[in-house]
PDB file of C-alpha atoms in Angstrom:
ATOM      1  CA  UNK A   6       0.000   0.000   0.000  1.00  0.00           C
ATOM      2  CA  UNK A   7       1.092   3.477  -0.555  1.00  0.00           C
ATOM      3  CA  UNK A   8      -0.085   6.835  -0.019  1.00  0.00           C
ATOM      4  CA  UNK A   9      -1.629   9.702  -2.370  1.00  0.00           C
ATOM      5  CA  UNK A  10      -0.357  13.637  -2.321  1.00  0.00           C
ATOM      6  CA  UNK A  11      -3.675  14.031  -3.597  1.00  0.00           C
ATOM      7  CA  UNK A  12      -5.663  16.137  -0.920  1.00  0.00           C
ATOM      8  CA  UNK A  13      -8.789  14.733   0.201  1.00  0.00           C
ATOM      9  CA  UNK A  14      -9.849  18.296   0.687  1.00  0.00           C
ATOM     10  CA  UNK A  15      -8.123  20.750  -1.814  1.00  0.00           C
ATOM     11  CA  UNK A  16      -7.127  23.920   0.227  1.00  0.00           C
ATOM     12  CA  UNK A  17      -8.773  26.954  -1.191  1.00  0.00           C
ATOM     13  CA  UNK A  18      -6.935  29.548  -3.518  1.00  0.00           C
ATOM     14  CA  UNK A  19      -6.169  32.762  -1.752  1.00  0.00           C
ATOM     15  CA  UNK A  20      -9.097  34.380  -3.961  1.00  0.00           C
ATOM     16  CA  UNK A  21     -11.724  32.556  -1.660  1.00  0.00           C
ATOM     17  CA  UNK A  22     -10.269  32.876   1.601  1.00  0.00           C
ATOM     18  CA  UNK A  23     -12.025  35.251   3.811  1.00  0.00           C
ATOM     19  CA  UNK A  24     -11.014  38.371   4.103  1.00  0.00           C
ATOM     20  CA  UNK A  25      -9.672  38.218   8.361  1.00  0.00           C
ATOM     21  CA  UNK A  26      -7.765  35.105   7.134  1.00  0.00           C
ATOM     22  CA  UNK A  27      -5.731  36.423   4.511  1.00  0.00           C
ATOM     23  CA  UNK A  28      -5.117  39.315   6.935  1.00  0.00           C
ATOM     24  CA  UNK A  29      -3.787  36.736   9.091  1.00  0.00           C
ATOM     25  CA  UNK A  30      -1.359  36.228   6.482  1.00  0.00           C
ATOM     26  CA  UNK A  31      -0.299  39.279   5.542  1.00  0.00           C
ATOM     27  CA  UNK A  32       0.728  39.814   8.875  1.00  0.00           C
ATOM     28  CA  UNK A  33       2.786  37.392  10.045  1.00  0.00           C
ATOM     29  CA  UNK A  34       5.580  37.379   7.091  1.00  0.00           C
ATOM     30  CA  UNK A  35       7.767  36.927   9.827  1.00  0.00           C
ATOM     31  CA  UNK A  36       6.714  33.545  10.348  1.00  0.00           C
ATOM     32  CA  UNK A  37       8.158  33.020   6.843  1.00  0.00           C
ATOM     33  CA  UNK A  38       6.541  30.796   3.822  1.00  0.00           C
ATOM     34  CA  UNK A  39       5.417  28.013   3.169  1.00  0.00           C
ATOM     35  CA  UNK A  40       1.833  27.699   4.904  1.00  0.00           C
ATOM     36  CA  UNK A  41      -0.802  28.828   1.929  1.00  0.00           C
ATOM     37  CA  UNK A  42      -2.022  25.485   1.445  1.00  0.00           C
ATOM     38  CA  UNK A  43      -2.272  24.900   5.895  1.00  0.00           C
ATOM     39  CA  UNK A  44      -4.102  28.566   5.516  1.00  0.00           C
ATOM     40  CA  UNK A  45      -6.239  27.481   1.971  1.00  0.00           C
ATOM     41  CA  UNK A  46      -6.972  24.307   3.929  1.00  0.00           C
ATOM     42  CA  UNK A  47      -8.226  25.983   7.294  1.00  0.00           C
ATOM     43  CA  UNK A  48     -10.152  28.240   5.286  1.00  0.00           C
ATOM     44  CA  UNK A  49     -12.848  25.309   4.641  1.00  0.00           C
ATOM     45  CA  UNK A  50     -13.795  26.333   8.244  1.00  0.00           C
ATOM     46  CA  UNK A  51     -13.175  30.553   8.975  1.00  0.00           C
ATOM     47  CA  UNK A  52     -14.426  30.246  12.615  1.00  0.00           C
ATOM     48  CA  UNK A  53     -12.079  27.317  13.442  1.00  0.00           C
ATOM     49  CA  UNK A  54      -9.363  28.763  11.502  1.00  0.00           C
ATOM     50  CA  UNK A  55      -9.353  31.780  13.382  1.00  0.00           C
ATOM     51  CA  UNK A  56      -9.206  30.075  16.370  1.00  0.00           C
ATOM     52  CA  UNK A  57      -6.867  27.707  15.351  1.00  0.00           C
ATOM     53  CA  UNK A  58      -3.951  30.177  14.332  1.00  0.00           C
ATOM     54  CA  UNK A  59      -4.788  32.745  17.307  1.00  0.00           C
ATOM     55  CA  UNK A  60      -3.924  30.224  19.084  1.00  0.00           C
ATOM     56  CA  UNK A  61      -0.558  29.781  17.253  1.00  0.00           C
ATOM     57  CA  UNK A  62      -0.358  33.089  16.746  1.00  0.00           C
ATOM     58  CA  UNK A  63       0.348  32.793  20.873  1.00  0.00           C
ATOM     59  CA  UNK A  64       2.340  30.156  20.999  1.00  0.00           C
ATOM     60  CA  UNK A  65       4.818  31.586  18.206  1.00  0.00           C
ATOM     61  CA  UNK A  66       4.402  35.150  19.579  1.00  0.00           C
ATOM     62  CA  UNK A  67       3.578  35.386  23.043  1.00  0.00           C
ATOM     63  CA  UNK A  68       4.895  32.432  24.130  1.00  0.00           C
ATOM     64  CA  UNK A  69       7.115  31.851  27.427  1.00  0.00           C
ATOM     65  CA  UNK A  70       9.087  28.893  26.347  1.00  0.00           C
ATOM     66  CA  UNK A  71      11.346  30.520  24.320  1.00  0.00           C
ATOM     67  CA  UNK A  72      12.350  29.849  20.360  1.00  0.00           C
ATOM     68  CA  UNK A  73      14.777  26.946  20.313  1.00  0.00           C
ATOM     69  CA  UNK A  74      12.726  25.363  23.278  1.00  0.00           C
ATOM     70  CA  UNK A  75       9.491  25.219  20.914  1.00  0.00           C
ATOM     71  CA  UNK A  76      10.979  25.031  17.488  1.00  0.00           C
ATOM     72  CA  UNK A  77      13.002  21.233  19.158  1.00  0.00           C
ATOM     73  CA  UNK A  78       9.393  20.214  20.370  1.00  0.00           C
ATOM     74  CA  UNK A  79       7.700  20.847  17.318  1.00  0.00           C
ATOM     75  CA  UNK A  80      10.192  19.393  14.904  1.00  0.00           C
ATOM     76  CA  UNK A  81      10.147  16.148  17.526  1.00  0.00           C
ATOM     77  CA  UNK A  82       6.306  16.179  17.405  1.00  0.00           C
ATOM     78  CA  UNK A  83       6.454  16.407  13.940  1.00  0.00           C
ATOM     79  CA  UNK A  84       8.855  13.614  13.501  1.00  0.00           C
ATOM     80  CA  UNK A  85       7.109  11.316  15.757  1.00  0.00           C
ATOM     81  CA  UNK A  86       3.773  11.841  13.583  1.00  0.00           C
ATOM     82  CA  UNK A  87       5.667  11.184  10.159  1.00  0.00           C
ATOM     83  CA  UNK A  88       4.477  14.860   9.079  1.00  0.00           C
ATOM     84  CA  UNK A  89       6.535  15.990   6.439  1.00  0.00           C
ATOM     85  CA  UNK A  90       4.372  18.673   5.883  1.00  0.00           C
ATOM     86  CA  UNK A  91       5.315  20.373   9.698  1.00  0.00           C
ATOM     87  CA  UNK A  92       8.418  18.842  10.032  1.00  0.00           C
ATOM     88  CA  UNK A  93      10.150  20.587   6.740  1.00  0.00           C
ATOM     89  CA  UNK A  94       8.383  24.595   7.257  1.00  0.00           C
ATOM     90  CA  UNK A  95       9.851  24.182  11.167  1.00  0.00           C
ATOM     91  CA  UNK A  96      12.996  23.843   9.716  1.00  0.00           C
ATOM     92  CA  UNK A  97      13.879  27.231   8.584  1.00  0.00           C
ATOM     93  CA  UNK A  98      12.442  28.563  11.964  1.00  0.00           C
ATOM     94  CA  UNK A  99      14.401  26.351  14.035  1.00  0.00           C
ATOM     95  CA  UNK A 100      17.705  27.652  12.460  1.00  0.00           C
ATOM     96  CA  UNK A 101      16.247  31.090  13.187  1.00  0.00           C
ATOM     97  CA  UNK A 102      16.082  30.189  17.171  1.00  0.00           C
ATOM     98  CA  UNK A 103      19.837  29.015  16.864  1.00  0.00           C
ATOM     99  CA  UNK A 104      19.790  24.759  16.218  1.00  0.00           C
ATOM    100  CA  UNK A 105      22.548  24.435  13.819  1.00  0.00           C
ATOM    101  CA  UNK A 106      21.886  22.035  11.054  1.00  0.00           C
ATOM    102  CA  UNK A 107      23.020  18.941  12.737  1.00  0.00           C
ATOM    103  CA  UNK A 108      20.634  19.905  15.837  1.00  0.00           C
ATOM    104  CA  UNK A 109      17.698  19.686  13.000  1.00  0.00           C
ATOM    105  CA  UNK A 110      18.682  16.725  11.242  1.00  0.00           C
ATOM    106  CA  UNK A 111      19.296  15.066  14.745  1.00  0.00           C
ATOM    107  CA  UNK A 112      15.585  15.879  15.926  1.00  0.00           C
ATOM    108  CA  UNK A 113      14.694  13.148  13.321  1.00  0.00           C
ATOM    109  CA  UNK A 114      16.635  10.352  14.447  1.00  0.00           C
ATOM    110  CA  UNK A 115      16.718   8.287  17.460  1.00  0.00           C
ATOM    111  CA  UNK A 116      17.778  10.933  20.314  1.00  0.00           C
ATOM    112  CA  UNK A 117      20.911   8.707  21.234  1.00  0.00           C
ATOM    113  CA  UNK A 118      22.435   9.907  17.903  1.00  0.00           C
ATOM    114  CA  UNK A 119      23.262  12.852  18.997  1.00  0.00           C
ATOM    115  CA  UNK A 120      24.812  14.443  21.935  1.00  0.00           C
ATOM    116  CA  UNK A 121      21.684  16.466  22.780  1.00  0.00           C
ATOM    117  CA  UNK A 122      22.400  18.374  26.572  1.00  0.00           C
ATOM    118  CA  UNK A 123      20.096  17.844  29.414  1.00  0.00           C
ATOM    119  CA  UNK A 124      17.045  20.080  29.214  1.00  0.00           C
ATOM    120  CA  UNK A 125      17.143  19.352  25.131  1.00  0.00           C
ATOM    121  CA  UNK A 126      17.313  15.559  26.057  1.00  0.00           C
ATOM    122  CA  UNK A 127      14.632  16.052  28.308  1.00  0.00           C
ATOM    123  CA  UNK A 128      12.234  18.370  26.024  1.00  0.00           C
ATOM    124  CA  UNK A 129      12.727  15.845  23.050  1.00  0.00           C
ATOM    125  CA  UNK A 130      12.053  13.072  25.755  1.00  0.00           C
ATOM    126  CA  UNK A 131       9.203  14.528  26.403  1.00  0.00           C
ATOM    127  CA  UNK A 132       7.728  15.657  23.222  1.00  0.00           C
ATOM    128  CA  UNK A 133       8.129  12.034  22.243  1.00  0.00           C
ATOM    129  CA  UNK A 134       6.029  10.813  24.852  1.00  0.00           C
ATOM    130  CA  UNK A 135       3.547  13.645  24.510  1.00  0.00           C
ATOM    131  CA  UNK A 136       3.424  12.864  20.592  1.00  0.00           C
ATOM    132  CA  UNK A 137       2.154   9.759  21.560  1.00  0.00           C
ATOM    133  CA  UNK A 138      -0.469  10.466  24.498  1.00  0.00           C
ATOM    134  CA  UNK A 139       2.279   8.455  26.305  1.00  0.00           C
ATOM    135  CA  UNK A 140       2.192   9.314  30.301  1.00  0.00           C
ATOM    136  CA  UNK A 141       5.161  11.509  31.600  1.00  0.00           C
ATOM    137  CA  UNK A 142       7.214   9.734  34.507  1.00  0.00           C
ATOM    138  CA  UNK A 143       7.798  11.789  37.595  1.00  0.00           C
ATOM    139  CA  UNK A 144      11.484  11.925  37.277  1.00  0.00           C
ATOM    140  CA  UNK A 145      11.201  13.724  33.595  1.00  0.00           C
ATOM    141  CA  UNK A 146       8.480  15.629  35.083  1.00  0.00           C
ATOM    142  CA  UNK A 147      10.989  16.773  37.966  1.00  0.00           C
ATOM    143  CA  UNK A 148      13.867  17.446  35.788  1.00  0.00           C
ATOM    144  CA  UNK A 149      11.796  19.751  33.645  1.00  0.00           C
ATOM    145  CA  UNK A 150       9.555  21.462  36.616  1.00  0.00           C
ATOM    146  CA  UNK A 151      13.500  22.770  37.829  1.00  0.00           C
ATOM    147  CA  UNK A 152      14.209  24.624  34.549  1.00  0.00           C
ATOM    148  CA  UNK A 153      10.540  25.592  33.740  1.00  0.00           C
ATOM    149  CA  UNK A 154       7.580  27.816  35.137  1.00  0.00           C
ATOM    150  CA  UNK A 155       4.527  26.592  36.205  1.00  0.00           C
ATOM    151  CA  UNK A 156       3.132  28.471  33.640  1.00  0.00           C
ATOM    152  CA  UNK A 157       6.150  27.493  30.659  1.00  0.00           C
ATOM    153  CA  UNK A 158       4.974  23.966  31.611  1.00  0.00           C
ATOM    154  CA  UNK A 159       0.899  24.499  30.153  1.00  0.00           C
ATOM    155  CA  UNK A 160       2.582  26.272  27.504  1.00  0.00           C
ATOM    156  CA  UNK A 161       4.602  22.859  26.834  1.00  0.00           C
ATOM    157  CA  UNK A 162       2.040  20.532  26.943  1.00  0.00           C
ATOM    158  CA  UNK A 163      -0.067  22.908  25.059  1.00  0.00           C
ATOM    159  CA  UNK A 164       2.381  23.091  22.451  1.00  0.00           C
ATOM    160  CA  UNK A 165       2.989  19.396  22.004  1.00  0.00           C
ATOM    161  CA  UNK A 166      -1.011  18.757  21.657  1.00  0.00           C
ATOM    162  CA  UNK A 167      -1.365  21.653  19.005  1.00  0.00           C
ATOM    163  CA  UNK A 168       1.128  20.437  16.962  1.00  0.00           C
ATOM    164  CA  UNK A 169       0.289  16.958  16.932  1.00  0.00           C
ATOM    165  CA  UNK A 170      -3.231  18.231  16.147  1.00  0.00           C
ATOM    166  CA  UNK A 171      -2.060  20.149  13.471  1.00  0.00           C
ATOM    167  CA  UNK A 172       0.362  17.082  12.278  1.00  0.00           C
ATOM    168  CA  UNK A 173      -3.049  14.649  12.455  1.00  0.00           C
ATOM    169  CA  UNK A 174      -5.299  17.045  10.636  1.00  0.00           C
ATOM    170  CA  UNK A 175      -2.482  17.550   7.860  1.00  0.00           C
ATOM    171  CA  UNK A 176      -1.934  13.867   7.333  1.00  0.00           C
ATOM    172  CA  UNK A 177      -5.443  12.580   7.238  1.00  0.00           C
ATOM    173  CA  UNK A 178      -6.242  15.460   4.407  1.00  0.00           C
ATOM    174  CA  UNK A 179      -3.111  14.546   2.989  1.00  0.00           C
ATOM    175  CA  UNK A 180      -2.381  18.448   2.494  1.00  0.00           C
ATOM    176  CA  UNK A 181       0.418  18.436   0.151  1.00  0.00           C
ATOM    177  CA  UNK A 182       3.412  21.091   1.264  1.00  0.00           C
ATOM    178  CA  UNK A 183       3.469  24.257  -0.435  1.00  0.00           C
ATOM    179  CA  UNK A 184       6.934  23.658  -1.862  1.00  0.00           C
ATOM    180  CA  UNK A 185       6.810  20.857  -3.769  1.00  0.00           C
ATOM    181  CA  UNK A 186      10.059  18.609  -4.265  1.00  0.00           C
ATOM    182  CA  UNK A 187      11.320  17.689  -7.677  1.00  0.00           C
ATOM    183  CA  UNK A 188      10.934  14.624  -9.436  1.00  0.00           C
ATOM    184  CA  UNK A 189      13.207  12.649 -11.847  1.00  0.00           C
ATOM    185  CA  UNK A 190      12.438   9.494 -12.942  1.00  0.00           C
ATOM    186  CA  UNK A 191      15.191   7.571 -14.988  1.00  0.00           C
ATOM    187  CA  UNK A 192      14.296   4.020 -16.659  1.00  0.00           C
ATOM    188  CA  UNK A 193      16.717   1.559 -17.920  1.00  0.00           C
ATOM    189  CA  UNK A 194      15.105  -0.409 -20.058  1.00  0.00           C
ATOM    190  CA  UNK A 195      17.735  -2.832 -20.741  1.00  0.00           C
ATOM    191  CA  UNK A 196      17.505  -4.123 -17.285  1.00  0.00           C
ATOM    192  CA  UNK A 197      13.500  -4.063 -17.334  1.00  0.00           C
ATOM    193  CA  UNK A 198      12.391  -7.950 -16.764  1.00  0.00           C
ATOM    194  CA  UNK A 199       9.089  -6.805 -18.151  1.00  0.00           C
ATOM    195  CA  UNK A 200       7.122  -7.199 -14.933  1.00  0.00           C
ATOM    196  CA  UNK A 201       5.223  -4.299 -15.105  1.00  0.00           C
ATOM    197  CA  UNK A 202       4.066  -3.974 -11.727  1.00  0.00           C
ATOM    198  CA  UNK A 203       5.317  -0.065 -12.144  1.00  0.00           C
ATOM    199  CA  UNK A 204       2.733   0.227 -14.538  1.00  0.00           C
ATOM    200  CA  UNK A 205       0.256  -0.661 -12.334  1.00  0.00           C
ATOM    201  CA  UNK A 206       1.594   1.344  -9.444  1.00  0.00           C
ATOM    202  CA  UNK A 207       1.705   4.673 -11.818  1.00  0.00           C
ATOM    203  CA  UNK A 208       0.268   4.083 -14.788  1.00  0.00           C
ATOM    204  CA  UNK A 209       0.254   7.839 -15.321  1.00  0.00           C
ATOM    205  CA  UNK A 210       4.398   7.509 -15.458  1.00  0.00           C
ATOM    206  CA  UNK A 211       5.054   3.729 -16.986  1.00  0.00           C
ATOM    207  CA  UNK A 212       3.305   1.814 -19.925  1.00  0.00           C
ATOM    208  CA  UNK A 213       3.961  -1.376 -21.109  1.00  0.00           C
ATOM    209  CA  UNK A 214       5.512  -1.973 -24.631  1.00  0.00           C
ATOM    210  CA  UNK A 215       2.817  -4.543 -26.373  1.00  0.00           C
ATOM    211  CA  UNK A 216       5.527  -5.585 -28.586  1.00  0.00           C
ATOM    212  CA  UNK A 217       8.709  -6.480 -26.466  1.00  0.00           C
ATOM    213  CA  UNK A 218       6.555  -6.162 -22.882  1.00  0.00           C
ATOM    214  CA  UNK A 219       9.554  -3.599 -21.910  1.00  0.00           C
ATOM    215  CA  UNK A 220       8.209  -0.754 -19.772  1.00  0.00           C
ATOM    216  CA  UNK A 221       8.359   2.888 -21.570  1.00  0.00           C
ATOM    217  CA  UNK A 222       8.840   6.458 -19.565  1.00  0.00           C
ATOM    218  CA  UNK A 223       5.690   8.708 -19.702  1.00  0.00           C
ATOM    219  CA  UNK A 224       6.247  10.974 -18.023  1.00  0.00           C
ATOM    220  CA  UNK A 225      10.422  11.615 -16.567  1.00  0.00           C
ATOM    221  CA  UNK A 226       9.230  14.140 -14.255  1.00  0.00           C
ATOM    222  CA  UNK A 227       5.638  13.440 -12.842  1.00  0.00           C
ATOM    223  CA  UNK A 228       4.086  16.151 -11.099  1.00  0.00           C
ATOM    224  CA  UNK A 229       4.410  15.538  -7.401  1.00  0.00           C
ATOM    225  CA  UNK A 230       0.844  14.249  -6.759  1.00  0.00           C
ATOM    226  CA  UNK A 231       1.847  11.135  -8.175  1.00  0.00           C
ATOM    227  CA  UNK A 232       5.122  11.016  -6.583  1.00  0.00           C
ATOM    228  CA  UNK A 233       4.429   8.768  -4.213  1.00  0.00           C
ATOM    229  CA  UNK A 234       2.909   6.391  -6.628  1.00  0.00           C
ATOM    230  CA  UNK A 235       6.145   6.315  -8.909  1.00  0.00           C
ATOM    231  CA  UNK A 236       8.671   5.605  -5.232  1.00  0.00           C
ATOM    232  CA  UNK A 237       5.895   3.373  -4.872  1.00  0.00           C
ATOM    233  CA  UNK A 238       6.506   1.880  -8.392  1.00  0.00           C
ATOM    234  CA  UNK A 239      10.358   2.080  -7.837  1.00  0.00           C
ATOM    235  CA  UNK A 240      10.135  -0.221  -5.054  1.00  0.00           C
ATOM    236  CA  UNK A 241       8.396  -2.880  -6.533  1.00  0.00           C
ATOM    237  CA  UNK A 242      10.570  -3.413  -9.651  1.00  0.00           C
ATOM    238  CA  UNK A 243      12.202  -6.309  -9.685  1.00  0.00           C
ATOM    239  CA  UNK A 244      15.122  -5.938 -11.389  1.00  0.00           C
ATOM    240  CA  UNK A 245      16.300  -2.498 -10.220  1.00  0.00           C
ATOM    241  CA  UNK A 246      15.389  -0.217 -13.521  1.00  0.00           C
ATOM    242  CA  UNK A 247      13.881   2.719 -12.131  1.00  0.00           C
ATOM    243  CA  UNK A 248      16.187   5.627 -10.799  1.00  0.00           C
ATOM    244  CA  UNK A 249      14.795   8.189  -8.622  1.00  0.00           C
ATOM    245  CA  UNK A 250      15.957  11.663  -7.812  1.00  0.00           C
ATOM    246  CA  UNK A 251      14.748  14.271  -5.972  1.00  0.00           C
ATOM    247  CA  UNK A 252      15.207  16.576  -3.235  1.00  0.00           C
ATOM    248  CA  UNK A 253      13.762  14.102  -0.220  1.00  0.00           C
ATOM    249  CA  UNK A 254      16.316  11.077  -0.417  1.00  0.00           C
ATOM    250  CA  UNK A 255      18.967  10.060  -2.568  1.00  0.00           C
ATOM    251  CA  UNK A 256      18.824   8.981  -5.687  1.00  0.00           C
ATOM    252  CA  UNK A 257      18.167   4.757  -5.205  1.00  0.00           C
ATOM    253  CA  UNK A 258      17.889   2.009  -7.560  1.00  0.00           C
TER     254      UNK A 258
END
């Protein structure tokens, strides 16, 4: 099984938001790109929208916690809940708050692969539990209760649940990211066994020659609502013909 970039709800053009969201917008540039199709999405539902990102608009803004304290837990959050969507517009925000590049790629991998110090070990700790509705032990609760404010605590758990809200809602819609990776598909057809389970993976990207039963390239760079489809297709070939590139992994046969 594989997943579609396909939303199940198409976020709304800019042209039909309503007028306080794309206010909303306009002013917070400083929050930086890459949430049009989170806003187009939200606008479905004005009232909730508003309330959703005044309440971000408070965490981001008027928080207590602190930049680098919120931008680890919501890149962990985000990592827990496989949501690429989160996880890659955090990115630019949590080099903003000071994690050098290593700190970001490290809040994606397990947390003893990187020598994270003690209240980052024990946010990411907990934002992994939290992530998962998991219950917080006493001595993590401690640990953090002697660096944080009663009050930096709500904000914590606060944070944790709105992002894994936010993570949830994204995935289930499967709201594609408003920067799109490229796509390059390369197919060697010598080494094609003729299978052509690709072509029924992607049949928008592969056909199947009627003569020699070799597959043929559609489409070398499919628009990235299928691009899950043609990985999809990539893994399944037996024999190792299909090339991918792009800017989430490297390229694999």
């Amino acid at each position: 099984m594989t997943t579609t970039r396909v939303p199940r709800i198409p976020p709304l053009p800019p042209a039909e938001w309503p007028p306080v969201l794309r206010s909303l917008l306009a002013d917070s540039h400083r929050d930086g790109p890459g949430r049009e199709n989170l806003f187009g999405t939200l606008a479905h539902h004005p009232v909730l929208a508003h309330a959703w990102l005044s309440l971000a608009r408070v965490l981001t803004h008027e928080g207590t916690l602190g930049h680098r304290r919120r931008e680890l837990i919501v890149l962990r959050v985000a990592h827990r809940l496989d949501a690429p969507y989160v996880y890659r517009r955090h990115r630019t925000p949590a080099a903003d708050a000071g994690l050098t590049d290593a700190e970001i790629d490290a809040t994606g991998a397990d947390l003893d692969a990187h020598a994270w110090a003690g209240e980052d070990s024990d946010l990411l700790e907990a934002a992994d539990l939290l992530a998962v509705n998991s219950p917080v032990p006493e001595g993590l609760w401690g640990r953090l209760a002697r660096v944080l404010s009663p009050g930096q605590l709500v904000e914590l758990l606060v944070l944790a649940g709105q992002t894994a809200t936010m993570c949830a809602t994204l995935n289930t819609l499967h709201t594609p990211s408003d920067q799109q990776p490229s796509l390059v598909v390369r197919l060697d057809r010598e080494r094609c066994c003729s299978a052509g389970q690709c072509v029924g993976a992607a049949p928008e990207v592969f056909e199947q020659d009627e003569e020699d039963g070799r597959v043929t390239l559609l489409v070398p760079e499919p628009d990235a609502r299928c691009a899950d489809e043609v990985r999809f297709a990539a893994d399944l070939c037996p024999s190792g013909a299909i090339t991918l590139v792009d800017d989430e992994e490297p390229a694999r046969s």
